[in-house]
PDB file of N, CA and C in Angstrom:
ATOM      1  N   MET A   1       0.846  -1.178   0.000  1.00 45.00           N
ATOM      2  CA  MET A   1       0.000   0.000   0.000  1.00 45.00           C
ATOM      3  C   MET A   1       0.892   1.243   0.000  1.00 45.00           C
ATOM      4  N   GLU A   2       0.609   2.168  -0.864  1.00 63.00           N
ATOM      5  CA  GLU A   2       1.482   3.330  -0.951  1.00 63.00           C
ATOM      6  C   GLU A   2       1.083   4.450  -0.005  1.00 63.00           C
ATOM      7  N   ASP A   3      -0.112   4.384   0.565  1.00 82.00           N
ATOM      8  CA  ASP A   3      -0.572   5.412   1.489  1.00 82.00           C
ATOM      9  C   ASP A   3      -0.586   4.869   2.910  1.00 82.00           C
ATOM     10  N   THR A   4      -0.327   5.750   3.858  1.00 90.00           N
ATOM     11  CA  THR A   4      -0.344   5.383   5.265  1.00 90.00           C
ATOM     12  C   THR A   4      -1.685   5.763   5.870  1.00 90.00           C
ATOM     13  N   PHE A   5      -2.252   4.845   6.635  1.00 93.00           N
ATOM     14  CA  PHE A   5      -3.466   5.141   7.391  1.00 93.00           C
ATOM     15  C   PHE A   5      -3.088   5.295   8.851  1.00 93.00           C
ATOM     16  N   LYS A   6      -3.718   6.262   9.513  1.00 93.00           N
ATOM     17  CA  LYS A   6      -3.440   6.571  10.912  1.00 93.00           C
ATOM     18  C   LYS A   6      -4.659   6.252  11.763  1.00 93.00           C
ATOM     19  N   ASP A   7      -4.425   6.043  13.051  1.00 93.00           N
ATOM     20  CA  ASP A   7      -5.514   5.746  13.993  1.00 93.00           C
ATOM     21  C   ASP A   7      -5.930   7.015  14.746  1.00 93.00           C
ATOM     22  N   TYR A   8      -6.304   8.048  14.005  1.00 91.00           N
ATOM     23  CA  TYR A   8      -6.707   9.298  14.636  1.00 91.00           C
ATOM     24  C   TYR A   8      -7.893   9.075  15.573  1.00 91.00           C
ATOM     25  N   ALA A   9      -8.091   9.966  16.500  1.00 91.00           N
ATOM     26  CA  ALA A   9      -9.142   9.830  17.515  1.00 91.00           C
ATOM     27  C   ALA A   9     -10.525   9.653  16.894  1.00 91.00           C
ATOM     28  N   ASN A  10     -10.777  10.265  15.749  1.00 89.00           N
ATOM     29  CA  ASN A  10     -12.097  10.161  15.126  1.00 89.00           C
ATOM     30  C   ASN A  10     -12.227   9.009  14.154  1.00 89.00           C
ATOM     31  N   GLY A  11     -11.168   8.239  13.961  1.00 89.00           N
ATOM     32  CA  GLY A  11     -11.252   7.068  13.093  1.00 89.00           C
ATOM     33  C   GLY A  11     -10.016   6.890  12.242  1.00 89.00           C
ATOM     34  N   SER A  12     -10.056   5.855  11.408  1.00 90.00           N
ATOM     35  CA  SER A  12      -8.958   5.572  10.489  1.00 90.00           C
ATOM     36  C   SER A  12      -8.912   6.661   9.424  1.00 90.00           C
ATOM     37  N   VAL A  13      -7.718   7.186   9.179  1.00 89.00           N
ATOM     38  CA  VAL A  13      -7.579   8.302   8.249  1.00 89.00           C
ATOM     39  C   VAL A  13      -6.385   8.067   7.333  1.00 89.00           C
ATOM     40  N   ASN A  14      -6.617   8.275   6.026  1.00 90.00           N
ATOM     41  CA  ASN A  14      -5.528   8.253   5.070  1.00 90.00           C
ATOM     42  C   ASN A  14      -4.762   9.560   5.247  1.00 90.00           C
ATOM     43  N   LYS A  15      -3.522   9.470   5.671  1.00 90.00           N
ATOM     44  CA  LYS A  15      -2.718  10.646   6.038  1.00 90.00           C
ATOM     45  C   LYS A  15      -2.579  11.641   4.887  1.00 90.00           C
ATOM     46  N   ARG A  16      -2.292  11.139   3.688  1.00 87.00           N
ATOM     47  CA  ARG A  16      -2.094  12.039   2.542  1.00 87.00           C
ATOM     48  C   ARG A  16      -3.381  12.782   2.200  1.00 87.00           C
ATOM     49  N   LEU A  17      -4.506  12.065   2.191  1.00 85.00           N
ATOM     50  CA  LEU A  17      -5.786  12.727   1.896  1.00 85.00           C
ATOM     51  C   LEU A  17      -6.166  13.698   3.003  1.00 85.00           C
ATOM     52  N   PHE A  18      -5.909  13.322   4.250  1.00 88.00           N
ATOM     53  CA  PHE A  18      -6.208  14.211   5.369  1.00 88.00           C
ATOM     54  C   PHE A  18      -5.442  15.525   5.232  1.00 88.00           C
ATOM     55  N   ASP A  19      -4.157  15.415   4.941  1.00 88.00           N
ATOM     56  CA  ASP A  19      -3.339  16.626   4.790  1.00 88.00           C
ATOM     57  C   ASP A  19      -3.814  17.482   3.619  1.00 88.00           C
ATOM     58  N   THR A  20      -4.223  16.839   2.526  1.00 84.00           N
ATOM     59  CA  THR A  20      -4.705  17.564   1.353  1.00 84.00           C
ATOM     60  C   THR A  20      -5.982  18.341   1.655  1.00 84.00           C
ATOM     61  N   HIS A  21      -6.874  17.737   2.436  1.00 85.00           N
ATOM     62  CA  HIS A  21      -8.194  18.320   2.677  1.00 85.00           C
ATOM     63  C   HIS A  21      -8.368  18.889   4.080  1.00 85.00           C
ATOM     64  N   ARG A  22      -7.290  19.061   4.800  1.00 86.00           N
ATOM     65  CA  ARG A  22      -7.344  19.548   6.186  1.00 86.00           C
ATOM     66  C   ARG A  22      -8.218  20.799   6.299  1.00 86.00           C
ATOM     67  N   GLY A  23      -9.100  20.786   7.291  1.00 86.00           N
ATOM     68  CA  GLY A  23      -9.940  21.936   7.574  1.00 86.00           C
ATOM     69  C   GLY A  23     -11.214  22.017   6.749  1.00 86.00           C
ATOM     70  N   ARG A  24     -11.388  21.123   5.810  1.00 83.00           N
ATOM     71  CA  ARG A  24     -12.585  21.142   4.958  1.00 83.00           C
ATOM     72  C   ARG A  24     -13.601  20.151   5.500  1.00 83.00           C
ATOM     73  N   ARG A  25     -14.816  20.584   5.635  1.00 78.00           N
ATOM     74  CA  ARG A  25     -15.900  19.692   6.075  1.00 78.00           C
ATOM     75  C   ARG A  25     -16.503  18.951   4.892  1.00 78.00           C
ATOM     76  N   ILE A  26     -16.425  19.550   3.706  1.00 80.00           N
ATOM     77  CA  ILE A  26     -16.966  18.940   2.491  1.00 80.00           C
ATOM     78  C   ILE A  26     -15.885  18.998   1.416  1.00 80.00           C
ATOM     79  N   VAL A  27     -15.675  17.889   0.744  1.00 79.00           N
ATOM     80  CA  VAL A  27     -14.713  17.825  -0.353  1.00 79.00           C
ATOM     81  C   VAL A  27     -15.507  17.517  -1.622  1.00 79.00           C
ATOM     82  N   ARG A  28     -15.407  18.416  -2.606  1.00 79.00           N
ATOM     83  CA  ARG A  28     -16.127  18.229  -3.862  1.00 79.00           C
ATOM     84  C   ARG A  28     -15.136  18.026  -4.996  1.00 79.00           C
ATOM     85  N   LYS A  29     -15.486  17.141  -5.895  1.00 76.00           N
ATOM     86  CA  LYS A  29     -14.578  16.875  -7.012  1.00 76.00           C
ATOM     87  C   LYS A  29     -14.344  18.111  -7.878  1.00 76.00           C
ATOM     88  N   GLU A  30     -15.301  19.025  -7.889  1.00 80.00           N
ATOM     89  CA  GLU A  30     -15.163  20.240  -8.691  1.00 80.00           C
ATOM     90  C   GLU A  30     -14.017  21.136  -8.193  1.00 80.00           C
ATOM     91  N   ASP A  31     -13.609  20.930  -6.951  1.00 77.00           N
ATOM     92  CA  ASP A  31     -12.559  21.762  -6.361  1.00 77.00           C
ATOM     93  C   ASP A  31     -11.153  21.287  -6.717  1.00 77.00           C
ATOM     94  N   TYR A  32     -11.031  20.142  -7.401  1.00 76.00           N
ATOM     95  CA  TYR A  32      -9.720  19.560  -7.662  1.00 76.00           C
ATOM     96  C   TYR A  32      -9.602  19.118  -9.106  1.00 76.00           C
ATOM     97  N   ARG A  33      -8.447  19.313  -9.638  1.00 78.00           N
ATOM     98  CA  ARG A  33      -8.149  18.843 -10.993  1.00 78.00           C
ATOM     99  C   ARG A  33      -7.625  17.417 -10.890  1.00 78.00           C
ATOM    100  N   LEU A  34      -8.230  16.504 -11.616  1.00 76.00           N
ATOM    101  CA  LEU A  34      -7.829  15.106 -11.591  1.00 76.00           C
ATOM    102  C   LEU A  34      -6.528  14.928 -12.352  1.00 76.00           C
ATOM    103  N   THR A  35      -5.536  14.348 -11.687  1.00 79.00           N
ATOM    104  CA  THR A  35      -4.233  14.147 -12.328  1.00 79.00           C
ATOM    105  C   THR A  35      -3.903  12.671 -12.491  1.00 79.00           C
ATOM    106  N   HIS A  36      -4.862  11.812 -12.176  1.00 80.00           N
ATOM    107  CA  HIS A  36      -4.626  10.377 -12.237  1.00 80.00           C
ATOM    108  C   HIS A  36      -5.742   9.738 -13.049  1.00 80.00           C
ATOM    109  N   SER A  37      -5.404   8.797 -13.900  1.00 88.00           N
ATOM    110  CA  SER A  37      -6.414   8.029 -14.631  1.00 88.00           C
ATOM    111  C   SER A  37      -6.690   6.753 -13.859  1.00 88.00           C
ATOM    112  N   PHE A  38      -7.939   6.493 -13.586  1.00 89.00           N
ATOM    113  CA  PHE A  38      -8.314   5.309 -12.826  1.00 89.00           C
ATOM    114  C   PHE A  38      -8.737   4.186 -13.762  1.00 89.00           C
ATOM    115  N   SER A  39      -8.418   2.952 -13.363  1.00 93.00           N
ATOM    116  CA  SER A  39      -8.855   1.791 -14.132  1.00 93.00           C
ATOM    117  C   SER A  39     -10.359   1.603 -13.940  1.00 93.00           C
ATOM    118  N   GLU A  40     -10.964   0.800 -14.785  1.00 94.00           N
ATOM    119  CA  GLU A  40     -12.399   0.524 -14.646  1.00 94.00           C
ATOM    120  C   GLU A  40     -12.684  -0.144 -13.305  1.00 94.00           C
ATOM    121  N   SER A  41     -11.800  -1.007 -12.862  1.00 94.00           N
ATOM    122  CA  SER A  41     -11.962  -1.673 -11.565  1.00 94.00           C
ATOM    123  C   SER A  41     -11.925  -0.663 -10.419  1.00 94.00           C
ATOM    124  N   GLU A  42     -10.976   0.271 -10.481  1.00 91.00           N
ATOM    125  CA  GLU A  42     -10.893   1.315  -9.454  1.00 91.00           C
ATOM    126  C   GLU A  42     -12.144   2.185  -9.450  1.00 91.00           C
ATOM    127  N   LYS A  43     -12.637   2.524 -10.641  1.00 90.00           N
ATOM    128  CA  LYS A  43     -13.848   3.341 -10.738  1.00 90.00           C
ATOM    129  C   LYS A  43     -15.049   2.612 -10.129  1.00 90.00           C
ATOM    130  N   ARG A  44     -15.188   1.321 -10.433  1.00 93.00           N
ATOM    131  CA  ARG A  44     -16.294   0.540  -9.864  1.00 93.00           C
ATOM    132  C   ARG A  44     -16.206   0.497  -8.351  1.00 93.00           C
ATOM    133  N   HIS A  45     -14.985   0.302  -7.853  1.00 91.00           N
ATOM    134  CA  HIS A  45     -14.789   0.245  -6.402  1.00 91.00           C
ATOM    135  C   HIS A  45     -15.177   1.574  -5.751  1.00 91.00           C
ATOM    136  N   MET A  46     -14.746   2.676  -6.324  1.00 88.00           N
ATOM    137  CA  MET A  46     -15.086   3.992  -5.768  1.00 88.00           C
ATOM    138  C   MET A  46     -16.590   4.221  -5.792  1.00 88.00           C
ATOM    139  N   GLU A  47     -17.257   3.808  -6.872  1.00 92.00           N
ATOM    140  CA  GLU A  47     -18.705   3.962  -6.952  1.00 92.00           C
ATOM    141  C   GLU A  47     -19.402   3.138  -5.874  1.00 92.00           C
ATOM    142  N   GLU A  48     -18.890   1.934  -5.607  1.00 93.00           N
ATOM    143  CA  GLU A  48     -19.457   1.099  -4.543  1.00 93.00           C
ATOM    144  C   GLU A  48     -19.310   1.780  -3.184  1.00 93.00           C
ATOM    145  N   VAL A  49     -18.134   2.317  -2.926  1.00 91.00           N
ATOM    146  CA  VAL A  49     -17.886   2.991  -1.648  1.00 91.00           C
ATOM    147  C   VAL A  49     -18.785   4.214  -1.509  1.00 91.00           C
ATOM    148  N   ILE A  50     -18.856   5.019  -2.550  1.00 90.00           N
ATOM    149  CA  ILE A  50     -19.705   6.218  -2.518  1.00 90.00           C
ATOM    150  C   ILE A  50     -21.167   5.829  -2.362  1.00 90.00           C
ATOM    151  N   GLY A  51     -21.593   4.776  -3.064  1.00 94.00           N
ATOM    152  CA  GLY A  51     -22.965   4.312  -2.957  1.00 94.00           C
ATOM    153  C   GLY A  51     -23.313   3.832  -1.564  1.00 94.00           C
ATOM    154  N   THR A  52     -22.351   3.223  -0.893  1.00 94.00           N
ATOM    155  CA  THR A  52     -22.575   2.691   0.453  1.00 94.00           C
ATOM    156  C   THR A  52     -22.467   3.766   1.525  1.00 94.00           C
ATOM    157  N   TYR A  53     -21.446   4.620   1.428  1.00 92.00           N
ATOM    158  CA  TYR A  53     -21.150   5.551   2.519  1.00 92.00           C
ATOM    159  C   TYR A  53     -21.341   7.033   2.177  1.00 92.00           C
ATOM    160  N   GLY A  54     -21.612   7.348   0.929  1.00 89.00           N
ATOM    161  CA  GLY A  54     -21.636   8.730   0.473  1.00 89.00           C
ATOM    162  C   GLY A  54     -22.644   9.638   1.151  1.00 89.00           C
ATOM    163  N   ASN A  55     -23.727   9.088   1.648  1.00 92.00           N
ATOM    164  CA  ASN A  55     -24.748   9.914   2.296  1.00 92.00           C
ATOM    165  C   ASN A  55     -24.660   9.905   3.814  1.00 92.00           C
ATOM    166  N   GLU A  56     -23.666   9.236   4.349  1.00 93.00           N
ATOM    167  CA  GLU A  56     -23.517   9.156   5.807  1.00 93.00           C
ATOM    168  C   GLU A  56     -22.862  10.422   6.346  1.00 93.00           C
ATOM    169  N   ASP A  57     -23.258  10.809   7.548  1.00 90.00           N
ATOM    170  CA  ASP A  57     -22.625  11.973   8.171  1.00 90.00           C
ATOM    171  C   ASP A  57     -21.368  11.541   8.930  1.00 90.00           C
ATOM    172  N   GLY A  58     -20.618  12.519   9.391  1.00 86.00           N
ATOM    173  CA  GLY A  58     -19.358  12.244  10.072  1.00 86.00           C
ATOM    174  C   GLY A  58     -19.513  11.413  11.330  1.00 86.00           C
ATOM    175  N   ASP A  59     -20.570  11.631  12.085  1.00 91.00           N
ATOM    176  CA  ASP A  59     -20.773  10.853  13.312  1.00 91.00           C
ATOM    177  C   ASP A  59     -21.004   9.379  13.009  1.00 91.00           C
ATOM    178  N   THR A  60     -21.760   9.108  11.961  1.00 94.00           N
ATOM    179  CA  THR A  60     -22.018   7.721  11.575  1.00 94.00           C
ATOM    180  C   THR A  60     -20.734   7.056  11.084  1.00 94.00           C
ATOM    181  N   LEU A  61     -19.991   7.754  10.239  1.00 91.00           N
ATOM    182  CA  LEU A  61     -18.727   7.197   9.744  1.00 91.00           C
ATOM    183  C   LEU A  61     -17.760   6.951  10.895  1.00 91.00           C
ATOM    184  N   ARG A  62     -17.764   7.832  11.869  1.00 91.00           N
ATOM    185  CA  ARG A  62     -16.907   7.673  13.050  1.00 91.00           C
ATOM    186  C   ARG A  62     -17.283   6.401  13.803  1.00 91.00           C
ATOM    187  N   ARG A  63     -18.571   6.148  13.983  1.00 93.00           N
ATOM    188  CA  ARG A  63     -19.020   4.924  14.665  1.00 93.00           C
ATOM    189  C   ARG A  63     -18.576   3.681  13.906  1.00 93.00           C
ATOM    190  N   TYR A  64     -18.678   3.735  12.580  1.00 93.00           N
ATOM    191  CA  TYR A  64     -18.231   2.587  11.779  1.00 93.00           C
ATOM    192  C   TYR A  64     -16.757   2.289  12.030  1.00 93.00           C
ATOM    193  N   THR A  65     -15.907   3.304  11.879  1.00 91.00           N
ATOM    194  CA  THR A  65     -14.471   3.053  12.009  1.00 91.00           C
ATOM    195  C   THR A  65     -14.093   2.650  13.426  1.00 91.00           C
ATOM    196  N   HIS A  66     -14.802   3.177  14.421  1.00 93.00           N
ATOM    197  CA  HIS A  66     -14.499   2.815  15.804  1.00 93.00           C
ATOM    198  C   HIS A  66     -14.855   1.365  16.103  1.00 93.00           C
ATOM    199  N   GLY A  67     -15.675   0.757  15.269  1.00 93.00           N
ATOM    200  CA  GLY A  67     -16.030  -0.639  15.458  1.00 93.00           C
ATOM    201  C   GLY A  67     -15.181  -1.600  14.647  1.00 93.00           C
ATOM    202  N   GLU A  68     -14.277  -1.070  13.827  1.00 94.00           N
ATOM    203  CA  GLU A  68     -13.486  -1.909  12.938  1.00 94.00           C
ATOM    204  C   GLU A  68     -12.152  -2.297  13.565  1.00 94.00           C
ATOM    205  N   LYS A  69     -11.783  -3.554  13.339  1.00 95.00           N
ATOM    206  CA  LYS A  69     -10.596  -4.155  13.949  1.00 95.00           C
ATOM    207  C   LYS A  69      -9.294  -3.364  13.734  1.00 95.00           C
ATOM    208  N   PRO A  70      -8.964  -2.894  12.527  1.00 95.00           N
ATOM    209  CA  PRO A  70      -7.674  -2.200  12.362  1.00 95.00           C
ATOM    210  C   PRO A  70      -7.537  -0.985  13.277  1.00 95.00           C
ATOM    211  N   TRP A  71      -8.566  -0.177  13.377  1.00 94.00           N
ATOM    212  CA  TRP A  71      -8.519   1.012  14.236  1.00 94.00           C
ATOM    213  C   TRP A  71      -8.459   0.602  15.705  1.00 94.00           C
ATOM    214  N   ARG A  72      -9.332  -0.331  16.115  1.00 93.00           N
ATOM    215  CA  ARG A  72      -9.385  -0.751  17.527  1.00 93.00           C
ATOM    216  C   ARG A  72      -8.062  -1.362  17.976  1.00 93.00           C
ATOM    217  N   GLU A  73      -7.519  -2.276  17.180  1.00 94.00           N
ATOM    218  CA  GLU A  73      -6.269  -2.947  17.573  1.00 94.00           C
ATOM    219  C   GLU A  73      -5.090  -1.984  17.625  1.00 94.00           C
ATOM    220  N   THR A  74      -5.027  -1.051  16.705  1.00 95.00           N
ATOM    221  CA  THR A  74      -3.909  -0.109  16.685  1.00 95.00           C
ATOM    222  C   THR A  74      -3.969   0.821  17.885  1.00 95.00           C
ATOM    223  N   ARG A  75      -5.148   1.242  18.282  1.00 94.00           N
ATOM    224  CA  ARG A  75      -5.307   2.160  19.409  1.00 94.00           C
ATOM    225  C   ARG A  75      -5.097   1.469  20.750  1.00 94.00           C
ATOM    226  N   GLY A  76      -5.368   0.193  20.833  1.00 92.00           N
ATOM    227  CA  GLY A  76      -5.186  -0.524  22.088  1.00 92.00           C
ATOM    228  C   GLY A  76      -6.050   0.042  23.192  1.00 92.00           C
ATOM    229  N   ALA A  77      -5.417   0.456  24.287  1.00 92.00           N
ATOM    230  CA  ALA A  77      -6.137   0.893  25.489  1.00 92.00           C
ATOM    231  C   ALA A  77      -6.387   2.400  25.545  1.00 92.00           C
ATOM    232  N   LEU A  78      -6.114   3.120  24.481  1.00 93.00           N
ATOM    233  CA  LEU A  78      -6.372   4.561  24.507  1.00 93.00           C
ATOM    234  C   LEU A  78      -7.851   4.835  24.750  1.00 93.00           C
ATOM    235  N   SER A  79      -8.137   5.851  25.525  1.00 89.00           N
ATOM    236  CA  SER A  79      -9.538   6.201  25.779  1.00 89.00           C
ATOM    237  C   SER A  79     -10.089   7.030  24.616  1.00 89.00           C
ATOM    238  N   ASP A  80     -11.415   7.101  24.544  1.00 84.00           N
ATOM    239  CA  ASP A  80     -12.077   7.859  23.497  1.00 84.00           C
ATOM    240  C   ASP A  80     -11.596   9.313  23.531  1.00 84.00           C
ATOM    241  N   GLY A  81     -11.217   9.837  22.400  1.00 86.00           N
ATOM    242  CA  GLY A  81     -10.750  11.216  22.309  1.00 86.00           C
ATOM    243  C   GLY A  81      -9.246  11.364  22.434  1.00 86.00           C
ATOM    244  N   GLU A  82      -8.565  10.361  23.000  1.00 88.00           N
ATOM    245  CA  GLU A  82      -7.103  10.396  23.089  1.00 88.00           C
ATOM    246  C   GLU A  82      -6.521  10.156  21.706  1.00 88.00           C
ATOM    247  N   SER A  83      -5.370  10.712  21.442  1.00 82.00           N
ATOM    248  CA  SER A  83      -4.760  10.585  20.132  1.00 82.00           C
ATOM    249  C   SER A  83      -3.306  10.170  20.251  1.00 82.00           C
ATOM    250  N   ASP A  84      -2.907   9.170  19.471  1.00 89.00           N
ATOM    251  CA  ASP A  84      -1.484   8.817  19.401  1.00 89.00           C
ATOM    252  C   ASP A  84      -0.997   8.807  17.957  1.00 89.00           C
ATOM    253  N   ASN A  85      -1.935   8.830  16.998  1.00 88.00           N
ATOM    254  CA  ASN A  85      -1.629   8.944  15.576  1.00 88.00           C
ATOM    255  C   ASN A  85      -0.646   7.893  15.070  1.00 88.00           C
ATOM    256  N   LYS A  86      -0.814   6.651  15.519  1.00 93.00           N
ATOM    257  CA  LYS A  86       0.026   5.553  15.049  1.00 93.00           C
ATOM    258  C   LYS A  86      -0.388   5.144  13.641  1.00 93.00           C
ATOM    259  N   ASP A  87       0.576   4.595  12.897  1.00 95.00           N
ATOM    260  CA  ASP A  87       0.257   3.993  11.604  1.00 95.00           C
ATOM    261  C   ASP A  87      -0.532   2.715  11.848  1.00 95.00           C
ATOM    262  N   ILE A  88      -1.572   2.510  11.061  1.00 95.00           N
ATOM    263  CA  ILE A  88      -2.299   1.238  11.089  1.00 95.00           C
ATOM    264  C   ILE A  88      -1.569   0.312  10.130  1.00 95.00           C
ATOM    265  N   ALA A  89      -1.183  -0.857  10.605  1.00 95.00           N
ATOM    266  CA  ALA A  89      -0.401  -1.791   9.796  1.00 95.00           C
ATOM    267  C   ALA A  89      -1.161  -2.187   8.533  1.00 95.00           C
ATOM    268  N   ASP A  90      -0.456  -2.175   7.404  1.00 92.00           N
ATOM    269  CA  ASP A  90      -1.055  -2.604   6.146  1.00 92.00           C
ATOM    270  C   ASP A  90      -1.640  -4.004   6.278  1.00 92.00           C
ATOM    271  N   SER A  91      -0.960  -4.873   7.016  1.00 94.00           N
ATOM    272  CA  SER A  91      -1.438  -6.247   7.164  1.00 94.00           C
ATOM    273  C   SER A  91      -2.802  -6.299   7.857  1.00 94.00           C
ATOM    274  N   LEU A  92      -3.018  -5.427   8.863  1.00 94.00           N
ATOM    275  CA  LEU A  92      -4.325  -5.361   9.515  1.00 94.00           C
ATOM    276  C   LEU A  92      -5.394  -4.881   8.546  1.00 94.00           C
ATOM    277  N   MET A  93      -5.072  -3.876   7.751  1.00 91.00           N
ATOM    278  CA  MET A  93      -6.016  -3.332   6.781  1.00 91.00           C
ATOM    279  C   MET A  93      -6.372  -4.392   5.737  1.00 91.00           C
ATOM    280  N   MET A  94      -5.369  -5.054   5.206  1.00 92.00           N
ATOM    281  CA  MET A  94      -5.606  -6.060   4.174  1.00 92.00           C
ATOM    282  C   MET A  94      -6.427  -7.230   4.715  1.00 92.00           C
ATOM    283  N   GLU A  95      -6.083  -7.687   5.903  1.00 93.00           N
ATOM    284  CA  GLU A  95      -6.799  -8.817   6.507  1.00 93.00           C
ATOM    285  C   GLU A  95      -8.275  -8.462   6.735  1.00 93.00           C
ATOM    286  N   TYR A  96      -8.532  -7.280   7.235  1.00 93.00           N
ATOM    287  CA  TYR A  96      -9.896  -6.893   7.595  1.00 93.00           C
ATOM    288  C   TYR A  96     -10.753  -6.549   6.370  1.00 93.00           C
ATOM    289  N   TYR A  97     -10.203  -5.807   5.430  1.00 87.00           N
ATOM    290  CA  TYR A  97     -10.998  -5.297   4.319  1.00 87.00           C
ATOM    291  C   TYR A  97     -10.958  -6.169   3.060  1.00 87.00           C
ATOM    292  N   HIS A  98     -10.079  -7.120   3.016  1.00 85.00           N
ATOM    293  CA  HIS A  98      -9.970  -7.978   1.832  1.00 85.00           C
ATOM    294  C   HIS A  98     -11.227  -8.845   1.715  1.00 85.00           C
ATOM    295  N   ASN A  99     -11.791  -8.872   0.498  1.00 62.00           N
ATOM    296  CA  ASN A  99     -12.994  -9.693   0.279  1.00 62.00           C
ATOM    297  C   ASN A  99     -12.617 -11.042  -0.236  1.00 62.00           C
TER     298      ASN A  99
END
């Protein structure tokens, strides 16, 4: 995996995307020029993700990630709201999300 995911207090976060969109509550494709061509498989995957989660609010998405193994295991005994910003191991992500 070329991107690092972190165990931020509010959930699993892709570090590069977080830094790109820091401070924005809404990210719209119209605000960015696309510099990457996606394969048909990647496009289908993104459409599935958007179709499943695109209408969810931040609180709901936070509940989802807080219930997922990669975030929970990486955080260990940290209390809610505490932050250590550890990298979530690629192996945990692959094991949990691989279909």
